[in-house]
Coordinates of C-alpha atoms and ligand atoms in Angstrom, one line a residue:
Chain A
M1 CA 0.0 0.0 -0.1
F2 CA 2.7 2.5 1.0
R3 CA 5.8 2.2 -1.1
I4 CA 9.0 4.5 -1.1
K5 CA 8.4 6.3 -4.2
E6 CA 11.6 8.3 -4.5
K7 CA 14.3 8.0 -2.0
N8 CA 17.2 9.9 -2.0
L9 CA 19.8 9.9 0.9
L10 CA 21.7 13.0 -0.2
I11 CA 19.6 15.6 -1.2
T12 CA 16.2 15.0 0.9
P13 CA 17.8 15.0 4.0
F14 CA 19.9 17.9 3.5
L15 CA 16.9 19.9 2.2
F16 CA 14.6 18.8 5.2
F17 CA 17.2 19.8 7.8
F18 CA 17.7 23.1 6.1
F19 CA 13.7 23.5 6.0
R20 CA 13.6 22.7 9.5
D21 CA 16.2 25.1 10.6
V22 CA 14.8 28.0 8.6
N23 CA 11.4 27.2 10.3
R24 CA 13.0 27.2 13.6
F25 CA 14.3 30.5 13.3
Y26 CA 11.3 32.1 11.6
K27 CA 9.0 30.8 14.3
V28 CA 11.2 32.8 16.9
K29 CA 11.4 35.7 14.4
I30 CA 11.2 38.4 17.2
Q31 CA 14.4 37.1 18.9
T32 CA 16.2 36.2 15.4
I33 CA 15.2 39.1 13.0
L34 CA 13.5 42.0 14.9
S35 CA 15.8 42.5 17.7
P36 CA 19.0 42.6 15.9
L37 CA 17.3 45.1 13.4
V38 CA 16.6 47.3 16.5
T39 CA 20.1 47.1 17.6
Q40 CA 21.3 48.0 14.2
F41 CA 18.9 51.1 14.3
L42 CA 20.4 52.4 17.5
Y43 CA 23.8 51.9 16.1
L44 CA 22.9 54.0 13.0
V45 CA 21.4 56.7 15.4
I46 CA 24.1 56.6 18.0
F47 CA 27.2 56.1 15.7
G48 CA 26.3 56.9 12.3
V49 CA 24.4 60.1 12.8
G50 CA 25.5 61.2 16.3
L51 CA 29.0 60.4 16.2
G52 CA 29.1 61.2 12.3
R53 CA 28.9 64.9 13.2
V54 CA 32.3 64.9 14.8
V55 CA 34.3 62.1 13.3
K56 CA 35.8 62.4 10.0
I57 CA 37.5 59.3 8.4
S58 CA 38.1 60.5 4.7
D59 CA 37.6 63.2 2.4
Q60 CA 35.7 61.0 -0.1
F61 CA 32.7 59.8 2.3
S62 CA 31.1 60.7 5.4
Y63 CA 31.2 58.6 8.6
L64 CA 27.5 57.5 7.9
Q65 CA 28.6 56.1 4.7
F66 CA 31.7 54.5 6.3
V67 CA 29.4 52.8 9.1
I68 CA 26.7 51.6 7.0
P69 CA 28.7 48.9 5.1
G70 CA 30.2 47.9 8.4
L71 CA 26.7 47.3 10.1
V72 CA 25.6 45.4 7.2
A73 CA 28.6 43.2 7.7
L74 CA 28.0 43.0 11.3
S75 CA 24.6 41.9 11.2
L76 CA 25.4 39.3 8.8
L77 CA 28.1 37.8 10.7
N78 CA 26.7 38.1 13.9
Q79 CA 23.2 36.4 13.0
S80 CA 24.8 33.7 11.0
F81 CA 27.0 32.9 13.9
Q82 CA 24.0 32.8 16.4
N83 CA 22.0 30.8 14.0
G84 CA 24.6 28.3 13.4
S85 CA 25.5 27.8 17.1
S86 CA 21.9 27.7 18.5
S87 CA 20.6 25.3 15.9
I88 CA 22.8 22.3 16.8
F89 CA 23.0 23.3 20.6
S90 CA 19.2 23.6 21.0
M91 CA 18.8 20.2 19.6
K92 CA 21.3 18.8 22.2
I93 CA 19.1 20.3 24.9
T94 CA 15.9 19.1 23.9
G95 CA 17.2 15.6 22.8
E96 CA 16.3 15.9 19.0
I97 CA 20.0 15.3 18.3
I98 CA 19.0 11.7 18.4
D99 CA 16.9 12.4 15.3
V100 CA 19.9 13.6 13.6
K101 CA 22.2 10.7 14.5
T102 CA 19.8 7.9 14.0
T103 CA 18.9 9.0 10.2
P104 CA 20.7 9.1 7.2
L105 CA 21.9 12.6 7.9
G106 CA 25.7 12.9 7.4
P107 CA 28.1 15.4 8.4
N108 CA 28.1 17.1 5.0
Q109 CA 24.4 17.5 4.8
I110 CA 24.3 18.7 8.4
I111 CA 27.1 21.2 7.9
L112 CA 25.7 22.4 4.8
A113 CA 22.0 22.8 5.9
V114 CA 23.1 24.7 9.0
A115 CA 25.4 26.7 6.6
C116 CA 22.5 27.8 4.4
S117 CA 20.2 28.6 7.0
G118 CA 22.5 30.7 8.8
L119 CA 23.3 32.5 5.6
L120 CA 19.6 32.9 4.8
R121 CA 19.1 34.5 8.5
G122 CA 22.0 36.7 7.9
F123 CA 21.0 37.8 4.6
I124 CA 17.6 38.8 5.9
V125 CA 18.9 40.7 8.6
S126 CA 21.7 42.4 6.7
F127 CA 19.2 43.2 3.7
L128 CA 16.8 45.0 6.3
T129 CA 19.8 46.5 7.9
L130 CA 20.8 47.9 4.5
I131 CA 17.4 49.4 3.8
I132 CA 17.3 50.9 7.2
G133 CA 20.6 52.4 6.6
E134 CA 19.5 53.6 3.0
I135 CA 16.7 55.5 4.7
F136 CA 19.1 57.2 7.0
H137 CA 21.4 57.9 4.4
F138 CA 18.6 59.5 2.4
I139 CA 17.5 61.6 5.1
F140 CA 20.9 62.8 6.3
E141 CA 22.7 63.0 3.0
G142 CA 19.8 63.6 0.6
S143 CA 20.4 60.5 -1.8
F144 CA 20.7 56.8 -1.5
L145 CA 24.0 55.2 -0.7
P146 CA 25.0 53.6 -4.2
I147 CA 26.6 50.2 -4.4
H148 CA 29.7 50.3 -6.5
H149 CA 30.3 46.7 -6.9
F150 CA 27.0 44.7 -6.7
F151 CA 28.8 41.3 -7.5
W152 CA 31.6 41.7 -4.9
L153 CA 28.9 42.7 -2.4
I154 CA 26.9 39.4 -3.0
A155 CA 30.0 37.2 -2.9
F156 CA 31.3 38.7 0.3
L157 CA 27.8 38.4 2.0
F158 CA 27.6 34.9 0.7
L159 CA 31.2 33.6 2.0
G160 CA 30.7 35.6 5.3
G161 CA 27.5 34.2 5.9
L162 CA 28.5 30.6 5.2
V163 CA 31.6 31.0 7.2
F164 CA 30.0 32.2 10.3
S165 CA 27.2 29.8 10.2
I166 CA 29.8 27.0 10.0
V167 CA 31.8 28.5 12.8
G168 CA 28.7 28.8 15.0
F169 CA 28.0 25.2 14.1
S170 CA 31.3 24.1 15.5
V171 CA 30.8 25.9 18.6
G172 CA 27.1 24.5 19.1
V173 CA 28.6 21.1 18.8
W174 CA 31.5 21.8 21.0
S175 CA 29.6 23.4 23.7
K176 CA 28.2 21.5 26.8
S177 CA 26.2 24.3 28.2
F178 CA 24.9 27.6 27.5
D179 CA 27.8 29.1 29.3
H180 CA 30.1 27.8 26.8
I181 CA 28.3 29.4 23.9
G182 CA 28.0 32.6 25.7
A183 CA 31.6 32.6 26.4
I184 CA 32.7 32.0 22.9
S185 CA 30.4 34.6 21.7
A186 CA 31.4 37.2 24.2
F187 CA 35.1 36.7 24.5
I188 CA 36.0 35.6 21.0
I189 CA 33.4 36.5 18.2
L190 CA 32.2 39.8 19.3
P191 CA 35.5 41.4 20.0
L192 CA 36.7 40.1 16.6
I193 CA 33.8 41.5 15.0
Y194 CA 34.1 44.9 16.8
L195 CA 37.9 45.1 16.3
G196 CA 37.5 44.0 12.7
G197 CA 36.7 47.5 11.7
V198 CA 33.0 48.2 11.8
W199 CA 33.4 51.6 13.4
F200 CA 36.9 52.7 12.4
D201 CA 39.7 52.5 9.8
L202 CA 42.5 50.2 10.3
D203 CA 44.9 53.4 10.1
T204 CA 43.5 54.7 13.3
L205 CA 44.8 51.8 15.2
S206 CA 48.0 51.9 16.9
S207 CA 50.5 49.9 15.1
F208 CA 50.4 47.1 17.7
W209 CA 46.6 46.5 17.1
Q210 CA 47.2 47.0 13.4
S211 CA 49.5 44.1 13.3
V212 CA 47.2 41.9 15.6
S213 CA 44.4 42.7 13.3
V214 CA 46.0 41.2 10.3
F215 CA 45.2 37.9 11.8
N216 CA 41.5 38.9 12.4
P217 CA 39.5 37.2 9.5
I218 CA 36.7 39.4 10.2
L219 CA 38.6 42.5 9.0
Y220 CA 38.7 41.0 5.4
F221 CA 35.0 40.5 5.3
I222 CA 34.2 44.0 6.6
N223 CA 36.7 45.5 4.3
G224 CA 35.5 43.5 1.4
I225 CA 31.9 44.5 2.0
R226 CA 33.1 48.1 2.4
Y227 CA 34.9 48.1 -0.7
S228 CA 31.9 46.9 -2.6
F229 CA 29.8 50.1 -1.4
L230 CA 32.7 52.6 -1.3
S231 CA 35.0 51.3 -3.8
S232 CA 37.7 52.0 -1.5
S233 CA 39.1 50.1 1.5
D234 CA 42.3 49.5 3.4
I235 CA 43.1 46.0 2.1
P236 CA 43.0 45.2 -1.7
V237 CA 39.9 43.7 -2.6
L238 CA 41.3 40.5 -4.1
K239 CA 43.3 39.8 -1.0
S240 CA 40.3 40.2 1.1
F241 CA 38.5 37.8 -1.2
V242 CA 41.3 35.1 -1.0
M243 CA 41.4 35.4 2.7
V244 CA 37.6 34.8 3.1
S245 CA 37.5 31.9 0.7
F246 CA 40.6 30.5 2.7
S247 CA 38.6 30.9 6.0
L248 CA 35.7 28.9 4.6
V249 CA 37.7 26.0 3.6
I250 CA 39.4 26.1 7.2
S251 CA 36.0 26.5 8.9
Y252 CA 34.5 23.7 7.0
C253 CA 37.3 21.4 7.9
I254 CA 37.0 22.3 11.6
A255 CA 33.4 21.8 11.6
Y256 CA 33.6 18.3 9.8
F257 CA 36.1 17.2 12.3
M258 CA 33.9 18.5 15.2
T259 CA 31.0 16.3 14.1
F260 CA 33.0 13.3 15.0
K261 CA 35.0 14.8 18.2
G262 CA 32.6 17.2 19.6
S263 CA 30.0 16.2 22.3
F264 CA 27.4 14.9 19.6
Q265 CA 26.8 11.8 21.7
R266 CA 23.5 9.9 22.8
S267 CA 24.1 11.7 26.4
F268 CA 26.3 14.5 26.5
Chain B
M1 CA 16.7 -13.6 4.2
K2 CA 18.3 -12.4 7.3
I3 CA 17.3 -8.8 8.0
L4 CA 19.6 -8.5 11.0
E5 CA 22.7 -10.1 12.0
V6 CA 24.7 -9.2 15.3
K7 CA 28.0 -11.2 15.6
N8 CA 30.0 -11.2 18.7
L9 CA 29.2 -7.8 19.6
V10 CA 31.0 -6.1 22.6
K11 CA 30.4 -2.6 23.8
T12 CA 32.2 -1.3 26.8
Y13 CA 31.7 1.9 28.9
G14 CA 35.4 1.9 30.6
S15 CA 35.7 -1.2 32.4
L16 CA 31.9 -2.0 32.2
R17 CA 30.9 -4.5 29.5
A18 CA 27.6 -3.4 28.7
V19 CA 27.2 -5.8 25.7
D20 CA 29.3 -8.8 26.1
K21 CA 30.0 -11.1 22.9
V22 CA 26.2 -11.0 21.8
S23 CA 25.3 -13.1 18.7
F24 CA 21.8 -13.3 17.4
D25 CA 19.8 -12.7 14.1
I26 CA 16.4 -11.8 12.9
E27 CA 14.7 -13.2 9.9
K28 CA 12.5 -11.4 7.6
G29 CA 9.0 -10.7 9.0
E30 CA 10.0 -12.0 12.4
I31 CA 9.3 -10.2 15.7
F32 CA 12.4 -10.6 18.1
G33 CA 12.0 -9.9 21.9
L34 CA 14.8 -8.5 23.9
L35 CA 14.1 -9.0 27.7
G36 CA 16.1 -8.6 30.7
P37 CA 16.3 -6.4 33.8
N38 CA 17.2 -2.7 34.1
G39 CA 20.8 -2.2 33.0
A40 CA 21.1 -5.3 31.1
G41 CA 22.3 -3.7 28.1
K42 CA 19.2 -3.7 25.9
T43 CA 19.2 -0.1 25.0
T44 CA 23.0 0.0 24.5
L45 CA 22.4 -3.2 22.1
I46 CA 20.0 -1.2 20.1
S47 CA 21.9 1.9 20.2
S48 CA 24.7 0.1 18.5
I49 CA 22.6 -1.2 15.7
I50 CA 21.5 2.2 14.8
T51 CA 25.1 3.4 15.1
L52 CA 24.4 5.8 18.2
E53 CA 27.0 3.8 20.0
K54 CA 30.4 2.7 18.4
F55 CA 31.2 -0.7 19.6
Q56 CA 34.5 -2.2 20.3
E57 CA 34.4 -5.6 18.7
G58 CA 32.2 -8.0 16.5
D59 CA 29.9 -6.5 13.8
I60 CA 26.4 -5.9 12.9
F61 CA 24.8 -6.4 9.6
V62 CA 21.5 -5.0 8.3
C63 CA 20.0 -6.5 5.0
G64 CA 23.7 -8.0 4.5
K65 CA 25.2 -4.7 4.9
S66 CA 27.8 -3.7 7.7
V67 CA 26.5 -0.9 9.9
Q68 CA 30.1 0.4 10.2
R69 CA 30.6 0.8 6.4
N70 CA 27.1 1.8 5.2
A71 CA 25.7 3.8 8.0
S72 CA 23.6 6.2 6.1
L73 CA 22.0 3.5 3.7
I74 CA 21.6 1.2 6.5
K75 CA 19.8 4.1 8.8
S76 CA 17.4 4.6 6.0
F77 CA 16.2 0.9 6.2
I78 CA 15.7 1.3 10.0
G79 CA 12.7 2.8 12.1
F80 CA 14.2 3.5 15.5
M81 CA 12.0 4.4 18.4
P82 CA 14.4 5.5 21.5
Q83 CA 13.6 4.9 25.1
D84 CA 13.9 8.2 26.0
I85 CA 11.1 10.9 25.3
I86 CA 12.2 13.7 23.0
V87 CA 10.7 17.3 23.9
H88 CA 10.9 19.1 20.4
G89 CA 10.8 22.8 21.5
Y90 CA 9.4 24.5 18.3
F91 CA 7.4 22.3 16.3
T92 CA 4.1 20.6 16.0
V93 CA 3.4 16.9 15.7
K94 CA 2.7 17.0 12.1
E95 CA 5.8 19.1 11.4
I96 CA 8.1 16.9 13.4
V97 CA 7.0 13.8 11.6
K98 CA 7.2 15.4 8.0
F99 CA 10.8 16.6 8.8
Y100 CA 11.8 13.0 10.2
S101 CA 10.5 11.6 7.0
G102 CA 12.8 13.8 5.1
F103 CA 15.6 13.3 7.2
C104 CA 15.2 9.6 6.4
G105 CA 15.4 10.5 2.5
V106 CA 11.8 10.0 1.9
W107 CA 9.8 12.9 0.7
P108 CA 7.0 13.1 3.3
N109 CA 3.9 10.9 2.0
L110 CA 1.2 13.1 3.4
D111 CA -1.4 10.0 3.1
R112 CA 0.8 7.7 5.0
I113 CA 1.6 10.4 7.7
D114 CA -2.4 11.2 8.1
Y115 CA -2.9 7.3 8.3
L116 CA -0.3 6.8 11.1
L117 CA -1.4 9.7 13.1
K118 CA -5.0 8.5 13.0
K119 CA -4.0 4.9 13.8
F120 CA -2.0 6.1 16.8
D121 CA -4.8 8.4 17.9
L122 CA -2.7 11.6 17.6
W123 CA -5.0 13.1 14.7
D124 CA -6.7 15.7 16.9
K125 CA -3.1 16.6 18.1
K126 CA -1.5 17.0 15.0
D127 CA -1.4 20.7 15.2
K128 CA -0.2 20.9 18.6
K129 CA 3.5 21.6 19.8
V130 CA 4.9 18.5 21.4
R131 CA 5.3 19.9 24.9
Y132 CA 1.5 20.0 25.0
L133 CA 1.1 16.3 24.7
S134 CA 1.0 13.7 27.6
G135 CA 3.7 11.2 28.4
G136 CA 1.7 8.5 26.5
M137 CA 1.1 10.6 23.4
K138 CA 4.6 11.5 23.1
R139 CA 5.7 7.9 23.1
R140 CA 3.2 7.4 20.4
L141 CA 4.7 10.1 18.4
L142 CA 7.9 8.3 18.4
I143 CA 6.4 5.2 17.1
V144 CA 4.8 7.3 14.3
K145 CA 8.3 8.8 13.5
A146 CA 9.8 5.2 13.5
L147 CA 7.4 4.2 10.9
V148 CA 6.9 7.2 8.8
H149 CA 9.4 6.0 6.0
S150 CA 8.3 2.5 5.7
P151 CA 11.5 0.9 7.3
K152 CA 12.6 -2.8 6.8
L153 CA 13.6 -3.2 10.4
L154 CA 11.8 -1.7 13.3
L155 CA 13.9 -1.0 16.6
L156 CA 11.4 -0.3 19.4
D157 CA 13.0 0.4 22.7
E158 CA 10.1 -0.1 25.3
P159 CA 7.3 0.9 23.0
T160 CA 4.4 0.5 25.3
A161 CA 5.9 1.7 28.6
G162 CA 3.3 4.3 30.0
V163 CA 0.9 3.7 27.3
D164 CA -2.6 3.0 28.5
I165 CA -4.2 -0.5 28.1
Q166 CA -6.5 0.1 25.1
L167 CA -3.8 1.6 23.3
R168 CA -1.4 -0.9 24.2
N169 CA -3.8 -3.5 22.7
S170 CA -3.9 -1.4 19.5
I171 CA -0.2 -0.9 19.3
W172 CA 0.1 -4.8 19.7
E173 CA -2.4 -5.1 16.9
F174 CA -0.5 -2.7 14.7
I175 CA 2.8 -4.8 15.5
K176 CA 1.2 -8.0 14.2
D177 CA -0.2 -6.2 11.2
I178 CA 3.1 -4.5 9.9
K179 CA 5.1 -7.8 10.5
K180 CA 4.4 -8.5 6.8
E181 CA 6.2 -5.4 5.9
C182 CA 9.0 -5.4 8.3
S183 CA 11.0 -7.4 11.0
I184 CA 10.8 -6.0 14.5
L185 CA 13.1 -6.0 17.4
F186 CA 11.7 -4.7 20.7
T187 CA 12.5 -4.5 24.3
T188 CA 9.8 -4.4 27.0
H189 CA 9.2 -5.1 30.7
Y190 CA 5.9 -6.7 30.1
L191 CA 6.6 -10.3 29.4
E192 CA 3.2 -11.1 28.9
E193 CA 3.3 -8.7 25.9
A194 CA 6.5 -10.5 24.7
E195 CA 4.8 -13.9 24.9
N196 CA 1.8 -12.6 22.9
L197 CA 4.1 -11.2 20.2
C198 CA 7.3 -12.4 19.9
D199 CA 8.2 -15.3 17.6
R200 CA 11.5 -15.4 19.3
V201 CA 12.9 -14.0 22.5
A202 CA 16.4 -13.6 24.0
F203 CA 17.0 -13.0 27.8
I204 CA 19.9 -10.7 28.6
N205 CA 21.5 -10.0 31.7
K206 CA 24.7 -8.0 32.5
G207 CA 25.5 -7.8 28.8
K208 CA 25.2 -11.4 28.1
I209 CA 22.5 -13.5 26.5
Q210 CA 21.4 -16.0 28.8
Q211 CA 18.5 -17.8 26.7
M212 CA 17.3 -17.4 23.4
G213 CA 14.9 -19.2 21.2
P214 CA 11.6 -19.5 19.9
T215 CA 9.0 -18.2 22.6
L216 CA 6.9 -21.5 23.0
D217 CA 10.0 -23.6 22.8
L218 CA 11.7 -21.7 25.6
I219 CA 8.5 -21.9 27.7
S220 CA 8.3 -25.8 27.4
Q221 CA 11.9 -26.4 27.7
L222 CA 12.9 -24.2 30.6
T223 CA 9.5 -24.1 32.7
T224 CA 7.0 -26.4 34.4
R225 CA 3.3 -26.5 34.2
R226 CA 1.8 -26.2 37.7
V227 CA -1.3 -28.4 38.6
L228 CA -3.2 -27.8 41.5
I229 CA -5.6 -30.3 42.8
K230 CA -8.1 -30.0 46.0
Y231 CA -9.1 -33.4 47.2
T232 CA -12.5 -34.1 48.7
K233 CA -11.1 -36.0 51.5
N234 CA -8.0 -36.0 53.5
I235 CA -6.0 -38.4 51.6
E236 CA -2.2 -38.3 50.8
I237 CA -1.7 -39.3 47.0
K238 CA 1.5 -38.2 45.7
N239 CA 4.5 -38.8 42.9
Q240 CA 7.8 -37.5 42.0
Y241 CA 6.5 -33.9 41.0
Y242 CA 4.7 -33.3 44.1
K243 CA 5.7 -29.8 45.5
G244 CA 3.6 -29.5 48.6
K245 CA 0.2 -28.0 49.8
S246 CA -0.8 -24.4 48.9
K247 CA -2.3 -22.2 51.4
D248 CA -5.8 -22.7 50.3
N249 CA -5.6 -26.5 50.6
Y250 CA -4.5 -27.6 47.0
E251 CA -1.9 -29.9 46.5
S252 CA 0.5 -28.7 44.0
F253 CA 2.3 -30.4 41.2
S254 CA 5.1 -29.0 39.1
L255 CA 5.1 -30.9 35.6
P256 CA 7.7 -30.7 32.8
Y257 CA 5.8 -30.2 29.2
S258 CA 6.8 -33.7 28.3
F259 CA 4.6 -35.1 31.1
T260 CA 0.8 -34.0 30.4
V261 CA -2.1 -33.7 32.9
G262 CA -3.4 -37.0 31.8
N263 CA -0.3 -38.6 32.6
L264 CA -0.5 -37.2 36.1
L265 CA -3.9 -38.1 36.7
K266 CA -3.3 -41.8 35.4
E267 CA -0.2 -42.1 37.5
L268 CA -2.0 -40.8 40.7
N269 CA -4.9 -43.2 40.0
L270 CA -7.4 -40.5 41.5
K271 CA -10.7 -41.6 41.3
Q272 CA -12.9 -38.9 40.1
E273 CA -15.1 -38.4 43.2
Y274 CA -11.8 -37.6 45.3
I275 CA -11.4 -34.4 43.1
E276 CA -13.2 -31.3 44.1
D277 CA -11.2 -28.9 42.1
L278 CA -8.4 -28.9 39.6
K279 CA -6.4 -25.8 38.2
V280 CA -3.8 -25.7 35.6
K281 CA -1.2 -23.0 35.4
E282 CA 0.9 -22.8 32.3
G283 CA 4.5 -21.8 32.5
S284 CA 5.6 -18.4 31.2
L285 CA 8.4 -16.0 30.2
E286 CA 8.1 -14.6 33.7
D287 CA 9.3 -17.8 35.3
I288 CA 12.3 -17.8 32.9
F289 CA 13.1 -14.3 33.5
K290 CA 13.0 -15.0 37.2
S291 CA 15.4 -18.0 36.9
V292 CA 17.8 -16.0 34.6
V293 CA 17.9 -13.0 37.0
N294 CA 18.3 -15.1 40.2
V295 CA 21.1 -17.1 39.0
K296 CA 23.1 -14.0 38.3
K297 CA 22.7 -12.8 41.7
K298 CA 23.8 -15.7 43.6
Ligands
ATP301 N1 26.7 6.7 28.3 C1 27.2 5.8 29.3 N2 28.0 5.8 29.9 C2 28.5 4.9 30.9 N3 27.7 3.8 31.0 C3 26.4 3.7 30.4 C4 26.2 4.6 29.3 N4 24.7 4.1 28.8 C5 24.5 3.0 29.8 N5 25.6 2.6 30.5 C6 25.5 1.5 31.5 O1 25.3 0.2 30.5 C7 24.6 -0.6 31.2 C8 23.5 -0.9 30.3 O2 22.6 0.0 30.1 P1 21.5 0.0 29.1 O3 20.9 1.4 29.0 O4 21.8 -0.5 28.0 O5 20.2 -0.9 30.1 P2 18.8 -1.4 29.4 O6 18.9 -2.7 29.5 O7 18.3 -0.7 28.5 O8 18.0 -1.0 30.9 P3 16.4 -0.5 31.2 O9 15.8 -1.6 31.1 O10 16.6 0.1 32.4 O11 16.3 0.5 30.0 C9 24.2 0.0 32.5 O12 25.0 -0.7 33.5 C10 24.3 1.5 32.3 O13 24.8 2.0 33.6
MG302 MG1 16.9 0.6 27.9

């Protein structure tokens, strides 16, 4: 009576894990989409507009113009990371992880599904951030902020969202408590994002922090995205692109390794 | 055709041998019961089959393929119901079943999902979140999930624990029904249930299989039939199977299955007027269970 019509062990499990994860963040959209937007809005009001009256970074563009791409990057990276880490971790809390472990879902499908849903959430929030930014720009500068290199923008958003979802995934797999996730997020990810040049130019840092920042992968994302808007950045765009692609490979390898080594067991 | 073969399986947790050199197999269309006290290693054994636990020695084959090398293919053949309830924070019953089907590689068959939800009496809860279900309902949801992708082998870890009597009966009926489609390995602490359902059973204790065989054969080989007779007069008629007097004044005999009640009556040479009442109590899996557990305690 009931026969398996089409069975596919590669695509179908991936797709449904992706659907599930998108559904999950969509069901708590106030927390996952609305509240980060409010934060971005406040950043724009306080830093972009308020601070923008006093701070001058370049002759070519205003501080508001400098900050908007930074905030687009910030919202993308942060939301992708949050999504990746909570996705697996919440399953460990509820016990749903057993559904993952007892079905044909393999590491690649899980990582890709989490990466794609984090990317989607990052995209949504950063796109809405961009719209809010454009409205601010229109109000205070009299025109919309143009995007000079649309394809670079897409490429950097795409890679950034993937990398940070995957990093978040590894953290979620590794974590044994909410404290672990909170600690990684507060002591590593957020400092890296904030020191990555959302608010300031690399030149404004002391030479010590400048040389440290070279190792901060987030710097390259933010600069790449900023280049896409302003056609100018501290770091050559190709270099940023190479670094970002490289971090995608590294983060994927780590995530793959984590699915075997992390606390991913029946009881954890 | 053998659906499941477990060969010399050893699973240790530190120094504890939770599963110790266990071997058995399950034929197509067979219902196999795994029985044993708490901590015997039943869940560990089932978890090893579904690759939740990595084992140290031996091997497991499902449909002729080793679970170590073909994990994802094999998991698509198996319907697994865990012992522990899963909470599922965000989703409704129907959503969970659909996602689960997808995880198993099968595009959700809505007809089948509706059929299963109705069959297991979850239809009016289908749009509720799982946390609003009762304990027994959550357990039924686990069974529905295990069946949604039409598996060839069902692993049910205590499917009827905490389920009410009426539903337990309908689960039994269902298990007998789907026997045509798939083989079933299940654990239970209700021995009567195992006796009713299982073609074969294995008793496991401290990680080792103590007894295994077709249910009826085991009962006839390992248990005795108790015959209780109440005499009308105060007479003493006994033979070698006599076990003493019960509280309510019945003489008790314990017969091996090779020795029938007819044989007994003939041997005792009882006149009919001496017999006021006669009761026969068949041996059961419970008797075997007790002897298996007791032997180990000594
Ligand atoms: N993750 C674990 N780490 C260490 N020991 C474990 C672990 N899981 C189970 N054990 C031990 O392995 C043994 C077998 O446990 P198992 O869960 O297989 O028993 P069971 O037969 O399913 O019992 P029950 O009827 O209570 O469900 C027990 O002694 C248990 O304490
Ligand atoms: Mg158990």
